[in-house]
Tab-separated table of C-alpha atoms and ligand atoms in Angstrom:
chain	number	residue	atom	x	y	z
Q	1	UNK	CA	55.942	-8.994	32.729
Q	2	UNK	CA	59.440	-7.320	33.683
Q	3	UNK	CA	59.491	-6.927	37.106
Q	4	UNK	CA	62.656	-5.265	37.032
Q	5	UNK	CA	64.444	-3.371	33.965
Q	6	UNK	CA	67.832	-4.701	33.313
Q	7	UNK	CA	70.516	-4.341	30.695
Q	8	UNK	CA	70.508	-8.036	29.014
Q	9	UNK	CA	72.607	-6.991	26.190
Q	10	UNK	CA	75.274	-6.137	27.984
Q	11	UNK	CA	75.085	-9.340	30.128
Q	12	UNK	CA	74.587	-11.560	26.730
Q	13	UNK	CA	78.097	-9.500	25.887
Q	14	UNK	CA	80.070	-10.364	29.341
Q	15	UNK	CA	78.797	-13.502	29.486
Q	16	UNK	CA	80.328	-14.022	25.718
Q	17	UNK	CA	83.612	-12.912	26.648
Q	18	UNK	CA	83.829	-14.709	29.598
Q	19	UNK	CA	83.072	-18.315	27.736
Q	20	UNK	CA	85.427	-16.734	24.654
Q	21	UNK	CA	88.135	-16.511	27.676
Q	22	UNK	CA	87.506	-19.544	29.043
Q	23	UNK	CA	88.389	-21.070	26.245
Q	24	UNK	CA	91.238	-19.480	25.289
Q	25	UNK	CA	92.238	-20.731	28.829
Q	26	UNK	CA	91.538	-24.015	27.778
Q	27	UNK	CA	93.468	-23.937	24.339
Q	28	UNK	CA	96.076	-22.094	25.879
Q	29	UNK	CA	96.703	-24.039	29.480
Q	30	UNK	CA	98.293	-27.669	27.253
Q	31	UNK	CA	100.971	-25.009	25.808
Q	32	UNK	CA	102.320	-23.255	28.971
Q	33	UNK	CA	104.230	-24.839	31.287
Q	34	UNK	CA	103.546	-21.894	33.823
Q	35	UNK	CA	99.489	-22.921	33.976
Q	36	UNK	CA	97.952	-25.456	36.470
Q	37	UNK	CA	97.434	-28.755	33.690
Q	38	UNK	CA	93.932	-27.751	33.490
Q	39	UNK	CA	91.823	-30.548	31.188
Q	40	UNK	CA	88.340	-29.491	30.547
Q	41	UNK	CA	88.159	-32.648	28.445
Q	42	UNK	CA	87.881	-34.519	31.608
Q	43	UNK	CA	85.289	-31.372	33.087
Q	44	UNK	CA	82.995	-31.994	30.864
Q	45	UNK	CA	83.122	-35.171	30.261
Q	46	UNK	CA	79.907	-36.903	30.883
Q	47	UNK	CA	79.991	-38.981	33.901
Q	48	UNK	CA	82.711	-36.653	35.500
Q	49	UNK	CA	80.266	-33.567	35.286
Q	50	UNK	CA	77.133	-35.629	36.752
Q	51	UNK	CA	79.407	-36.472	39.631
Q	52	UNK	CA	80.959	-33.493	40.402
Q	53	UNK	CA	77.561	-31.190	40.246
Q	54	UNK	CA	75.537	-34.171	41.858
Q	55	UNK	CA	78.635	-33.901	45.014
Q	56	UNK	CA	78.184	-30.508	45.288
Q	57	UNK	CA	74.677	-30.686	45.202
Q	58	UNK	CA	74.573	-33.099	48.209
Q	59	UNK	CA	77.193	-30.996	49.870
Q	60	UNK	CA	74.600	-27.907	49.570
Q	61	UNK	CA	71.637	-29.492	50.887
Q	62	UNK	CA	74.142	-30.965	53.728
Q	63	UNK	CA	74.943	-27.478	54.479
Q	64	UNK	CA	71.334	-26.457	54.842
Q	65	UNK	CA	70.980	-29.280	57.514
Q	66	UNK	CA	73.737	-28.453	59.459
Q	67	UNK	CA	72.967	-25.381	59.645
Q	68	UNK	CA	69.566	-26.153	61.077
Q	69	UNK	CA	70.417	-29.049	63.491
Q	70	UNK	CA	72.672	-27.157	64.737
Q	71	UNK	CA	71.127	-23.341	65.164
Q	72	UNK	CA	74.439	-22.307	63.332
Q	73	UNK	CA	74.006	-18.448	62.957
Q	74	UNK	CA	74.009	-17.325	59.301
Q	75	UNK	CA	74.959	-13.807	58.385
Q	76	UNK	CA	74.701	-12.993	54.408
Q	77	UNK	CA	72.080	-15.751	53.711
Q	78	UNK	CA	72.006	-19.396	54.003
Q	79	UNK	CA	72.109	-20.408	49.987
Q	80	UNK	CA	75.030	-18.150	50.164
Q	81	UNK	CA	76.578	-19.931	53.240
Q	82	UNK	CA	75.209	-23.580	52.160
Q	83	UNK	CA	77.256	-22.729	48.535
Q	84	UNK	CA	80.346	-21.631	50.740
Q	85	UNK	CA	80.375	-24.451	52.873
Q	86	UNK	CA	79.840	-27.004	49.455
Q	87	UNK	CA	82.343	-25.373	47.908
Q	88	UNK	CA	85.234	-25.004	50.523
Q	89	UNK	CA	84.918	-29.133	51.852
Q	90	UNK	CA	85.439	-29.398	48.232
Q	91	UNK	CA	88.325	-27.462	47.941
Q	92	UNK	CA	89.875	-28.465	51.452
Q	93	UNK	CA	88.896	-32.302	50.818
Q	94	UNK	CA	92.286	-32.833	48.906
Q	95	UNK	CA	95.387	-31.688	51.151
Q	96	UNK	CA	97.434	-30.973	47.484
Q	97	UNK	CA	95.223	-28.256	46.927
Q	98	UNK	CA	96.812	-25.826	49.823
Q	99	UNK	CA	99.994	-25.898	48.460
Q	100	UNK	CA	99.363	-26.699	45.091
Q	101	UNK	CA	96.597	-27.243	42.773
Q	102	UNK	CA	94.909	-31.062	42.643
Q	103	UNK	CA	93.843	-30.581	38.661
Q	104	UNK	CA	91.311	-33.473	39.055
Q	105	UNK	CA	89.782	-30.823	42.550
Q	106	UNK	CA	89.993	-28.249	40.141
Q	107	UNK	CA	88.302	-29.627	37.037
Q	108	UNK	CA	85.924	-30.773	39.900
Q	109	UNK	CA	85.129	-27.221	40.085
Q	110	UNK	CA	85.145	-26.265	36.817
Q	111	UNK	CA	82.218	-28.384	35.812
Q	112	UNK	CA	80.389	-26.876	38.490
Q	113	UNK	CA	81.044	-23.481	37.852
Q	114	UNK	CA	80.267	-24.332	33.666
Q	115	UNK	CA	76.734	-25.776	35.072
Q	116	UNK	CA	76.031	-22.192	36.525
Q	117	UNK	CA	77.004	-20.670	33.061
Q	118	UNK	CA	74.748	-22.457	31.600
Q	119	UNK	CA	71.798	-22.483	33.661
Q	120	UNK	CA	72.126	-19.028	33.818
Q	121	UNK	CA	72.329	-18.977	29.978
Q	122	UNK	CA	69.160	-21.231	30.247
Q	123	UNK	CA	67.384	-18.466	32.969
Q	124	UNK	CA	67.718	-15.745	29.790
Q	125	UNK	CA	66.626	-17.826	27.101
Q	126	UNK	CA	63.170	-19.801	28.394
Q	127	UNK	CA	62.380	-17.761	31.197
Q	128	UNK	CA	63.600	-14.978	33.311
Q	129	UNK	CA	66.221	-14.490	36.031
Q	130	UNK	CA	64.293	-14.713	39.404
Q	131	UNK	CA	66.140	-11.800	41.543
Q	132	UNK	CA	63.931	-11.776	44.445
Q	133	UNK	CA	64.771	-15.347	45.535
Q	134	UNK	CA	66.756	-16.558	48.037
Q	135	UNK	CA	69.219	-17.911	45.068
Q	136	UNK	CA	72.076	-16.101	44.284
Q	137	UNK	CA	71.576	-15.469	40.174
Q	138	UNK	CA	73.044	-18.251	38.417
Q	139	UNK	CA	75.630	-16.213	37.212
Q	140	UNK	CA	76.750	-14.895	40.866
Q	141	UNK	CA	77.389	-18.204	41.809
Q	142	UNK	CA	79.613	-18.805	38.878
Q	143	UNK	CA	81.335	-16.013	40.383
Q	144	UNK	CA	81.346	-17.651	43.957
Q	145	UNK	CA	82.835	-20.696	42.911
Q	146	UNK	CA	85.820	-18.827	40.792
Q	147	UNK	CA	86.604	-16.373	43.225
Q	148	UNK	CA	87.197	-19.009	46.084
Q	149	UNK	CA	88.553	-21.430	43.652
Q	150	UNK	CA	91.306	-18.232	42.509
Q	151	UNK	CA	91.751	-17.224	45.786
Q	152	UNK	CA	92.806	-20.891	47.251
Q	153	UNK	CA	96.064	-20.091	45.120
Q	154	UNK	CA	96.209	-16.666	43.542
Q	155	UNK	CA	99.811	-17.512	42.283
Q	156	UNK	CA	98.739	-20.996	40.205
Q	157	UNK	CA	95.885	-19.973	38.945
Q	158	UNK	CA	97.285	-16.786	37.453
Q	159	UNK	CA	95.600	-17.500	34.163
Q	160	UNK	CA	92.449	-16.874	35.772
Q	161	UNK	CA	92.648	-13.277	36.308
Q	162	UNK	CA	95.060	-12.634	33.459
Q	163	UNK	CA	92.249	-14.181	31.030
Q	164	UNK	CA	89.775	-11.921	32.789
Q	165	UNK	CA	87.513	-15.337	33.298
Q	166	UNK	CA	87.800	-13.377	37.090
Q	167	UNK	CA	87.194	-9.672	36.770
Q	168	UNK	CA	90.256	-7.872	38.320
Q	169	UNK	CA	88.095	-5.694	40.118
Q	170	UNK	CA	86.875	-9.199	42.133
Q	171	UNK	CA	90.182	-11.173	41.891
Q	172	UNK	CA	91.895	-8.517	43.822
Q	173	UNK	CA	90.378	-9.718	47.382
Q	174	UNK	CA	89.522	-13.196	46.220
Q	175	UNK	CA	92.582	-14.478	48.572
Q	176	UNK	CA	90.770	-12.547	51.553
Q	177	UNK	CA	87.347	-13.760	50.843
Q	178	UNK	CA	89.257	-17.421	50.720
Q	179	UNK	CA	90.707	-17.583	54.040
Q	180	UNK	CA	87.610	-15.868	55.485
Q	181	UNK	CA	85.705	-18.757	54.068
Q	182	UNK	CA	88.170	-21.194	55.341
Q	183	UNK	CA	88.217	-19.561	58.860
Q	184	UNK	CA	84.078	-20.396	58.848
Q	185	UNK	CA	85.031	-23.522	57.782
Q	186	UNK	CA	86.883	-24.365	60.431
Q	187	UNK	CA	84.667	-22.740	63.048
Q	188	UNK	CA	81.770	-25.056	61.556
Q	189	UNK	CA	83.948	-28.282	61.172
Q	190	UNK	CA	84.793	-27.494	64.926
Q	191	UNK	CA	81.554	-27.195	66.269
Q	192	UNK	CA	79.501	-30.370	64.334
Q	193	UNK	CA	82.931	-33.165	64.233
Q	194	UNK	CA	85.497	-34.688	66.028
Q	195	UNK	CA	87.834	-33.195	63.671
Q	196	UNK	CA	89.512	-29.825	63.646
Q	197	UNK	CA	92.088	-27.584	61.099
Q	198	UNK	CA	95.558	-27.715	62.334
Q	199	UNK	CA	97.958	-25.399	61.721
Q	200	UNK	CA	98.772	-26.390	58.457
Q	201	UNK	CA	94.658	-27.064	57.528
Q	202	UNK	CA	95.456	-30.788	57.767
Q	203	UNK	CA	91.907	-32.187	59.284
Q	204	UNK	CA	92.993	-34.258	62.526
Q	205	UNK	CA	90.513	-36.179	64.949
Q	206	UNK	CA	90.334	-34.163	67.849
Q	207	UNK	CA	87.676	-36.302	70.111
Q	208	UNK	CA	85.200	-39.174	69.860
Q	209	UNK	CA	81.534	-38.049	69.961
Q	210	UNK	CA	79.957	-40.369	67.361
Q	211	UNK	CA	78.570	-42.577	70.548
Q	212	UNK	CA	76.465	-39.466	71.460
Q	213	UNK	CA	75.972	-38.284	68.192
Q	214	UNK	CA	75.228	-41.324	66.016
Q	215	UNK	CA	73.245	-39.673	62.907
Q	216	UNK	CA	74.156	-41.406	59.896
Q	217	UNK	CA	73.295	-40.097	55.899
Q	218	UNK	CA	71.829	-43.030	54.046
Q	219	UNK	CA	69.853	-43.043	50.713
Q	220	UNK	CA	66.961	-44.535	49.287
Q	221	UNK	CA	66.700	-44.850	45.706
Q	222	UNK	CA	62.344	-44.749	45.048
Q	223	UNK	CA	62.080	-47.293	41.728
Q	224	UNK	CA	62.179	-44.877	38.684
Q	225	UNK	CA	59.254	-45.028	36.054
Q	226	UNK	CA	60.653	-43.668	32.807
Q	227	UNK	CA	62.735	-45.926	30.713
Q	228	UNK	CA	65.465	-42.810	30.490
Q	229	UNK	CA	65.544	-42.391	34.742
Q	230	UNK	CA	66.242	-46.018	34.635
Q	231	UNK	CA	69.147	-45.788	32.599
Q	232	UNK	CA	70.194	-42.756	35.469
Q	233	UNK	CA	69.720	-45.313	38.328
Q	234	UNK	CA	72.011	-47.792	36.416
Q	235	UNK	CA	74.486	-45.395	35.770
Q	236	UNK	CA	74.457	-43.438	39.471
Q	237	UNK	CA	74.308	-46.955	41.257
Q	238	UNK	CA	77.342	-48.717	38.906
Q	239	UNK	CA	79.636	-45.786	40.436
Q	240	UNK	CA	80.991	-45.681	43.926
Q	241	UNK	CA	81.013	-41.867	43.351
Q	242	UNK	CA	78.261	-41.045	45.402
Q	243	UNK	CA	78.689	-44.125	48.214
Q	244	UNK	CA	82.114	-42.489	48.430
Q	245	UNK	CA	81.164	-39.244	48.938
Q	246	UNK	CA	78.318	-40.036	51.525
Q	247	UNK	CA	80.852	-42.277	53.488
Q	248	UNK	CA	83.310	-38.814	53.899
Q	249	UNK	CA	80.457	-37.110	54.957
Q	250	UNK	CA	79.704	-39.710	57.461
Q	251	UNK	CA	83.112	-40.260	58.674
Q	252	UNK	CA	83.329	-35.951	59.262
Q	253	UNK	CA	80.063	-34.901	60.633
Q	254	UNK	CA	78.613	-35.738	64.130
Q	255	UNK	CA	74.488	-35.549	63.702
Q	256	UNK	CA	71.926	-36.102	66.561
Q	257	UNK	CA	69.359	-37.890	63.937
Q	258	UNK	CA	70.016	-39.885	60.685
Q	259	UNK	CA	69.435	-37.784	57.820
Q	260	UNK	CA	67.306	-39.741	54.624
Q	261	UNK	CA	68.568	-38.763	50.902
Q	262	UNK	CA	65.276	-39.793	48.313
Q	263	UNK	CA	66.597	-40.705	44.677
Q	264	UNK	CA	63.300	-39.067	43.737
Q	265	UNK	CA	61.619	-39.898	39.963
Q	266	UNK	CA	58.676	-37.455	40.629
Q	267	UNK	CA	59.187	-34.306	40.644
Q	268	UNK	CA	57.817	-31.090	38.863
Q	269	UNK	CA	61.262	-29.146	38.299
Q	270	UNK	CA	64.849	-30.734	38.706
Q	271	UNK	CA	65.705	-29.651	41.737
Q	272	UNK	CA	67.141	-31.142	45.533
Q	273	UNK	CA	65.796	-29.883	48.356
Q	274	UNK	CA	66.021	-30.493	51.853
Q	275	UNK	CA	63.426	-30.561	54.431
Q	276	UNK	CA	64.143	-29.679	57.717
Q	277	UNK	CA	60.338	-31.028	59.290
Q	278	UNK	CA	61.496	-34.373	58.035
Q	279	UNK	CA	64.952	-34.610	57.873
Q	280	UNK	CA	65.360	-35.635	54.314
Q	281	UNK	CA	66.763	-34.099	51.301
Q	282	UNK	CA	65.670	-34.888	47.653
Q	283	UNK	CA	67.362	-35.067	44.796
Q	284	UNK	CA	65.346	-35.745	41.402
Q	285	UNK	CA	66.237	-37.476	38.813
Q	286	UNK	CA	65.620	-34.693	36.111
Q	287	UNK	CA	67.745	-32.785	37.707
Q	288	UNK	CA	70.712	-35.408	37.175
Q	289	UNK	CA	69.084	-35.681	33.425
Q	290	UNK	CA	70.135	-31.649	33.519
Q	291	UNK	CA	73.599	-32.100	34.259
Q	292	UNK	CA	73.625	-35.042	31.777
Q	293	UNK	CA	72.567	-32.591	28.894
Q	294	UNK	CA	74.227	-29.634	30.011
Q	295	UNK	CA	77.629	-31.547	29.880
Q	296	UNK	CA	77.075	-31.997	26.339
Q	297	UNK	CA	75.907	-28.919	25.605
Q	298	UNK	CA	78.741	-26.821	27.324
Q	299	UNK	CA	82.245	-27.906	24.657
Q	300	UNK	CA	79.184	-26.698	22.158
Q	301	UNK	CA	78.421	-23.433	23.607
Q	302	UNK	CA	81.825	-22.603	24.102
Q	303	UNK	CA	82.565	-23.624	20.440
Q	304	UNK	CA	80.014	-21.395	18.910
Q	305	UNK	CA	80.786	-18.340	21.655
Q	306	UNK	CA	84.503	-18.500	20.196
Q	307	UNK	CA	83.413	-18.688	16.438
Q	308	UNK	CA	81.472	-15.651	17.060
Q	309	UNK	CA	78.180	-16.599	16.186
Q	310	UNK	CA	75.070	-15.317	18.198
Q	311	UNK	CA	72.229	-16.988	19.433
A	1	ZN	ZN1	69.925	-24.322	49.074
Protein backbone atom coordinates (compact mmCIF):
# COMPACT_ATOMS: atom_id res chain seq x y z
CA UNK A 1 0.00 0.00 0.00
CA UNK A 2 1.61 3.54 -0.89
CA UNK A 3 1.08 5.62 1.80
CA UNK A 4 2.53 8.43 0.14
CA UNK A 5 3.06 9.03 -3.80
CA UNK A 6 6.60 9.76 -4.62
CA UNK A 7 8.73 10.13 -7.71
CA UNK A 8 11.16 6.90 -7.40
CA UNK A 9 12.43 7.26 -10.82
CA UNK A 10 13.82 10.26 -10.40
CA UNK A 11 15.43 9.24 -7.05
CA UNK A 12 16.74 5.76 -8.76
CA UNK A 13 18.30 8.61 -11.35
CA UNK A 14 20.04 11.00 -8.54
CA UNK A 15 20.96 8.36 -6.62
CA UNK A 16 22.85 6.92 -9.97
CA UNK A 17 24.64 9.97 -10.56
CA UNK A 18 25.63 10.50 -7.28
CA UNK A 19 27.44 6.80 -6.98
CA UNK A 20 28.61 7.52 -10.94
CA UNK A 21 30.29 10.78 -9.20
CA UNK A 22 31.53 9.22 -6.46
CA UNK A 23 33.44 7.28 -8.35
CA UNK A 24 34.78 9.40 -10.64
CA UNK A 25 35.99 11.03 -7.33
CA UNK A 26 37.56 7.99 -6.50
CA UNK A 27 39.36 7.33 -9.95
CA UNK A 28 40.11 10.78 -10.19
CA UNK A 29 41.45 11.80 -6.41
CA UNK A 30 45.15 9.22 -7.01
CA UNK A 31 45.74 11.66 -10.17
CA UNK A 32 45.41 15.20 -8.67
CA UNK A 33 47.65 16.50 -6.48
CA UNK A 34 45.06 19.31 -5.53
CA UNK A 35 42.50 16.45 -3.86
CA UNK A 36 42.62 15.28 -0.16
CA UNK A 37 44.52 11.43 -0.84
CA UNK A 38 41.18 9.98 -0.56
CA UNK A 39 41.48 5.80 -0.65
CA UNK A 40 38.17 4.16 -0.77
CA UNK A 41 40.17 0.95 -1.03
CA UNK A 42 40.80 1.27 2.59
CA UNK A 43 36.69 2.58 3.05
CA UNK A 44 35.50 -0.28 2.06
CA UNK A 45 37.61 -2.55 3.00
CA UNK A 46 36.10 -5.14 5.18
CA UNK A 47 37.15 -4.82 8.68
CA UNK A 48 37.69 -0.96 8.23
CA UNK A 49 33.90 -0.50 7.25
CA UNK A 50 32.58 -2.81 10.27
CA UNK A 51 34.59 -0.55 12.50
CA UNK A 52 33.90 2.63 11.36
CA UNK A 53 29.84 2.09 11.04
CA UNK A 54 29.93 -0.10 14.32
CA UNK A 55 31.88 3.48 16.05
CA UNK A 56 29.41 5.52 14.82
CA UNK A 57 26.79 3.38 15.75
CA UNK A 58 27.90 3.37 19.44
CA UNK A 59 28.49 7.06 19.18
CA UNK A 60 24.59 7.40 18.16
CA UNK A 61 23.12 5.41 20.79
CA UNK A 62 25.71 7.39 23.22
CA UNK A 63 24.12 10.45 22.02
CA UNK A 64 20.63 9.25 22.80
CA UNK A 65 21.83 8.66 26.46
CA UNK A 66 23.29 11.77 27.00
CA UNK A 67 20.78 13.38 25.93
CA UNK A 68 18.45 11.72 28.39
CA UNK A 69 20.67 11.63 31.55
CA UNK A 70 21.14 14.76 31.13
CA UNK A 71 17.55 16.54 30.12
CA UNK A 72 19.68 18.10 27.22
CA UNK A 73 17.00 20.11 25.22
CA UNK A 74 16.67 18.90 21.60
CA UNK A 75 15.33 21.19 18.94
CA UNK A 76 15.02 19.47 15.27
CA UNK A 77 14.73 15.87 16.65
CA UNK A 78 16.89 13.67 18.62
CA UNK A 79 17.99 10.97 15.67
CA UNK A 80 18.86 14.15 14.00
CA UNK A 81 20.87 15.51 17.03
CA UNK A 82 22.15 11.85 18.17
CA UNK A 83 23.58 11.65 14.18
CA UNK A 84 25.11 15.25 14.72
CA UNK A 85 26.66 14.60 17.83
CA UNK A 86 28.14 10.88 16.27
CA UNK A 87 29.25 12.52 13.55
CA UNK A 88 31.03 15.76 14.83
CA UNK A 89 33.19 13.66 17.96
CA UNK A 90 34.12 11.88 14.89
CA UNK A 91 35.21 14.59 12.98
CA UNK A 92 36.70 16.68 16.01
CA UNK A 93 38.36 13.35 17.52
CA UNK A 94 41.52 13.93 15.27
CA UNK A 95 43.02 17.59 15.82
CA UNK A 96 44.54 17.27 11.85
CA UNK A 97 41.19 17.46 10.69
CA UNK A 98 40.65 21.42 11.59
CA UNK A 99 43.32 22.46 9.64
CA UNK A 100 43.65 19.82 7.33
CA UNK A 101 42.05 16.69 6.35
CA UNK A 102 43.09 13.24 8.46
CA UNK A 103 42.35 10.85 5.15
CA UNK A 104 42.11 7.79 7.50
CA UNK A 105 38.94 10.45 9.61
CA UNK A 106 37.76 10.93 6.32
CA UNK A 107 37.59 7.47 4.79
CA UNK A 108 36.15 6.90 8.36
CA UNK A 109 33.33 8.80 7.07
CA UNK A 110 33.07 7.70 3.86
CA UNK A 111 32.18 4.17 4.76
CA UNK A 112 29.56 5.50 6.80
CA UNK A 113 28.05 7.69 4.51
CA UNK A 114 28.37 4.51 1.57
CA UNK A 115 26.36 2.34 4.36
CA UNK A 116 23.46 4.98 4.10
CA UNK A 117 23.62 4.67 0.21
CA UNK A 118 23.10 1.50 0.40
CA UNK A 119 20.61 0.89 2.93
CA UNK A 120 18.73 3.36 1.36
CA UNK A 121 19.23 1.48 -1.96
CA UNK A 122 18.11 -1.60 0.15
CA UNK A 123 14.76 0.58 1.62
CA UNK A 124 13.65 0.83 -2.42
CA UNK A 125 14.34 -2.52 -3.44
CA UNK A 126 12.73 -5.05 -0.52
CA UNK A 127 10.58 -2.73 1.11
CA UNK A 128 9.62 0.84 1.28
CA UNK A 129 11.10 4.06 2.66
CA UNK A 130 9.40 4.60 6.12
CA UNK A 131 8.84 8.62 6.08
CA UNK A 132 6.82 8.91 9.10
CA UNK A 133 9.57 7.69 11.47
CA UNK A 134 11.62 9.36 13.63
CA UNK A 135 14.67 8.34 11.11
CA UNK A 136 15.86 10.69 8.85
CA UNK A 137 15.48 8.65 5.22
CA UNK A 138 18.52 6.79 4.64
CA UNK A 139 19.40 8.91 2.00
CA UNK A 140 19.11 12.30 4.18
CA UNK A 141 21.55 11.06 6.35
CA UNK A 142 23.95 10.39 3.57
CA UNK A 143 23.43 13.93 3.09
CA UNK A 144 24.10 14.78 6.87
CA UNK A 145 27.24 13.14 7.02
CA UNK A 146 28.63 14.90 3.57
CA UNK A 147 27.50 18.18 4.28
CA UNK A 148 29.30 18.34 7.77
CA UNK A 149 32.09 16.30 6.49
CA UNK A 150 32.39 19.28 3.31
CA UNK A 151 31.79 21.90 5.49
CA UNK A 152 34.73 20.94 8.16
CA UNK A 153 37.00 22.17 5.14
CA UNK A 154 35.15 23.59 2.17
CA UNK A 155 38.61 24.43 0.56
CA UNK A 156 40.12 20.52 0.71
CA UNK A 157 37.39 18.89 -0.09
CA UNK A 158 36.66 20.92 -3.20
CA UNK A 159 36.11 17.79 -5.21
CA UNK A 160 33.10 17.25 -3.32
CA UNK A 161 30.99 19.93 -4.59
CA UNK A 162 32.76 20.20 -7.93
CA UNK A 163 31.75 16.35 -8.53
CA UNK A 164 28.25 17.31 -7.45
CA UNK A 165 28.54 14.13 -4.83
CA UNK A 166 27.18 17.53 -2.62
CA UNK A 167 24.46 19.37 -4.45
CA UNK A 168 25.59 23.07 -4.79
CA UNK A 169 22.39 24.17 -3.72
CA UNK A 170 23.40 22.32 -0.06
CA UNK A 171 27.22 22.81 -0.21
CA UNK A 172 26.74 26.48 -0.27
CA UNK A 173 25.94 26.73 3.70
CA UNK A 174 27.53 23.42 4.56
CA UNK A 175 30.48 25.58 6.35
CA UNK A 176 27.58 27.35 8.44
CA UNK A 177 25.72 24.27 9.30
CA UNK A 178 29.48 22.96 10.41
CA UNK A 179 30.39 25.42 12.91
CA UNK A 180 26.78 25.52 14.14
CA UNK A 181 27.20 21.86 14.79
CA UNK A 182 30.51 22.38 16.35
CA UNK A 183 29.20 25.29 18.55
CA UNK A 184 26.47 22.41 20.02
CA UNK A 185 29.25 20.40 20.32
CA UNK A 186 30.96 22.31 22.47
CA UNK A 187 27.97 23.46 24.51
CA UNK A 188 27.28 19.57 25.08
CA UNK A 189 31.00 18.55 25.69
CA UNK A 190 30.81 21.50 28.28
CA UNK A 191 27.96 20.57 30.12
CA UNK A 192 28.50 16.37 30.50
CA UNK A 193 32.92 16.48 30.82
CA UNK A 194 35.68 17.91 32.38
CA UNK A 195 36.82 18.94 29.08
CA UNK A 196 36.06 22.02 27.05
CA UNK A 197 36.94 23.56 23.17
CA UNK A 198 39.62 26.09 23.37
CA UNK A 199 40.13 28.60 21.14
CA UNK A 200 41.69 26.71 18.63
CA UNK A 201 38.98 23.47 19.24
CA UNK A 202 41.87 21.68 20.97
CA UNK A 203 39.81 19.58 23.83
CA UNK A 204 41.62 20.59 27.25
CA UNK A 205 40.63 19.24 30.85
CA UNK A 206 38.97 21.94 32.40
CA UNK A 207 37.98 20.27 36.01
CA UNK A 208 37.84 16.91 37.78
CA UNK A 209 34.27 15.60 38.31
CA UNK A 210 34.72 11.87 37.60
CA UNK A 211 34.69 11.36 41.69
CA UNK A 212 31.03 12.63 41.56
CA UNK A 213 30.24 11.38 38.38
CA UNK A 214 31.74 7.88 38.15
CA UNK A 215 29.48 6.17 35.27
CA UNK A 216 31.55 4.01 33.30
CA UNK A 217 30.46 2.25 29.54
CA UNK A 218 31.30 -1.42 29.72
CA UNK A 219 30.09 -4.30 27.43
CA UNK A 220 28.89 -7.63 27.68
CA UNK A 221 29.23 -9.86 24.87
CA UNK A 222 25.82 -12.61 25.41
CA UNK A 223 27.51 -16.12 23.86
CA UNK A 224 26.39 -16.13 20.13
CA UNK A 225 24.45 -19.26 18.75
CA UNK A 226 25.03 -19.32 15.00
CA UNK A 227 28.25 -20.67 13.74
CA UNK A 228 28.49 -17.27 11.38
CA UNK A 229 27.88 -14.72 14.76
CA UNK A 230 30.66 -16.69 16.18
CA UNK A 231 32.99 -15.97 13.59
CA UNK A 232 31.67 -11.94 14.33
CA UNK A 233 32.59 -12.33 18.06
CA UNK A 234 36.10 -13.61 17.00
CA UNK A 235 36.62 -11.03 14.69
CA UNK A 236 35.03 -7.86 16.91
CA UNK A 237 36.90 -9.23 20.10
CA UNK A 238 40.59 -9.87 18.14
CA UNK A 239 40.43 -5.91 17.46
CA UNK A 240 41.08 -3.24 20.01
CA UNK A 241 38.81 -1.11 17.74
CA UNK A 242 35.95 -1.07 19.81
CA UNK A 243 37.91 -1.30 23.51
CA UNK A 244 39.56 1.79 22.03
CA UNK A 245 36.77 3.58 21.20
CA UNK A 246 34.78 2.83 24.50
CA UNK A 247 37.95 3.87 26.54
CA UNK A 248 37.70 7.68 24.63
CA UNK A 249 34.31 7.70 25.47
CA UNK A 250 35.08 6.94 29.00
CA UNK A 251 37.97 9.16 29.39
CA UNK A 252 35.43 12.33 27.82
CA UNK A 253 32.09 11.87 29.34
CA UNK A 254 31.13 12.35 33.07
CA UNK A 255 27.83 9.91 33.70
CA UNK A 256 25.89 9.62 37.04
CA UNK A 257 25.24 5.65 36.33
CA UNK A 258 27.30 3.04 34.34
CA UNK A 259 25.83 2.54 31.09
CA UNK A 260 25.68 -1.58 29.86
CA UNK A 261 26.43 -2.21 25.93
CA UNK A 262 24.74 -6.09 25.09
CA UNK A 263 26.69 -7.83 22.09
CA UNK A 264 23.20 -9.15 21.40
CA UNK A 265 22.76 -12.61 19.04
CA UNK A 266 18.89 -12.38 19.23
CA UNK A 267 17.35 -10.08 17.64
CA UNK A 268 14.47 -9.75 15.00
CA UNK A 269 16.03 -6.86 12.71
CA UNK A 270 19.77 -5.63 12.86
CA UNK A 271 19.48 -2.86 14.69
CA UNK A 272 21.15 -1.00 18.21
CA UNK A 273 19.04 0.53 20.36
CA UNK A 274 19.26 2.10 23.54
CA UNK A 275 17.02 1.95 26.43
CA UNK A 276 16.71 4.64 28.61
CA UNK A 277 14.42 2.46 31.57
CA UNK A 278 17.50 0.33 31.76
CA UNK A 279 20.37 2.05 30.83
CA UNK A 280 21.66 -0.24 28.19
CA UNK A 281 22.11 -0.06 24.57
CA UNK A 282 22.10 -3.09 22.14
CA UNK A 283 23.81 -3.75 19.36
CA UNK A 284 22.98 -7.11 17.34
CA UNK A 285 24.99 -9.07 15.73
CA UNK A 286 23.06 -9.07 12.31
CA UNK A 287 23.39 -5.81 12.21
CA UNK A 288 27.38 -6.08 12.21
CA UNK A 289 26.64 -9.15 9.59
CA UNK A 290 24.97 -5.94 7.51
CA UNK A 291 27.88 -3.88 7.44
CA UNK A 292 29.96 -7.04 6.71
CA UNK A 293 27.90 -7.60 3.41
CA UNK A 294 27.27 -4.19 2.54
CA UNK A 295 31.12 -3.55 2.43
CA UNK A 296 31.31 -6.01 -0.21
CA UNK A 297 28.57 -5.11 -1.96
CA UNK A 298 29.33 -1.27 -2.23
CA UNK A 299 33.00 -1.38 -4.89
CA UNK A 300 30.10 -3.65 -6.76
CA UNK A 301 27.36 -1.25 -6.86
CA UNK A 302 29.46 1.46 -7.72
CA UNK A 303 31.02 -0.69 -10.53
CA UNK A 304 27.80 -1.52 -12.20
CA UNK A 305 26.26 2.30 -11.51
CA UNK A 306 29.41 3.53 -13.64
CA UNK A 307 29.04 0.82 -16.44
CA UNK A 308 25.59 1.98 -16.82
CA UNK A 309 23.68 -0.95 -16.26
CA UNK A 310 20.27 -0.84 -14.34
CA UNK A 311 18.95 -2.85 -11.77
ZN1 LIG B 1 18.78 6.77 17.30
Amino acid sequence: MHFLSFNTTRLTLTLTFLLVSLSSVISSASASQDNVPFNPARAFQKEFYVQSNLEFTLLHELAHAVIELNDIPVLGGQEQAADQIALMLLIMADNTNKKDINPDVLNKLLAISGEWMLEWQEEKRHSKPVYWDTHPLAIQRFYEVTCLVYGSNPDQLESLRREKILPVERAWDCDIEFEKTREALAWLVKKVSDFEFNESWDLVKVRDNKDQLPGRIKVVWIEPSTQEQKQIYAQLKSFNHLADVLKRINNLLNLKTDITVYMEPFCRAPDAWWDGTKNNMTVCYDLIKEFEKNSLLLPDLVKKLKSGSKD
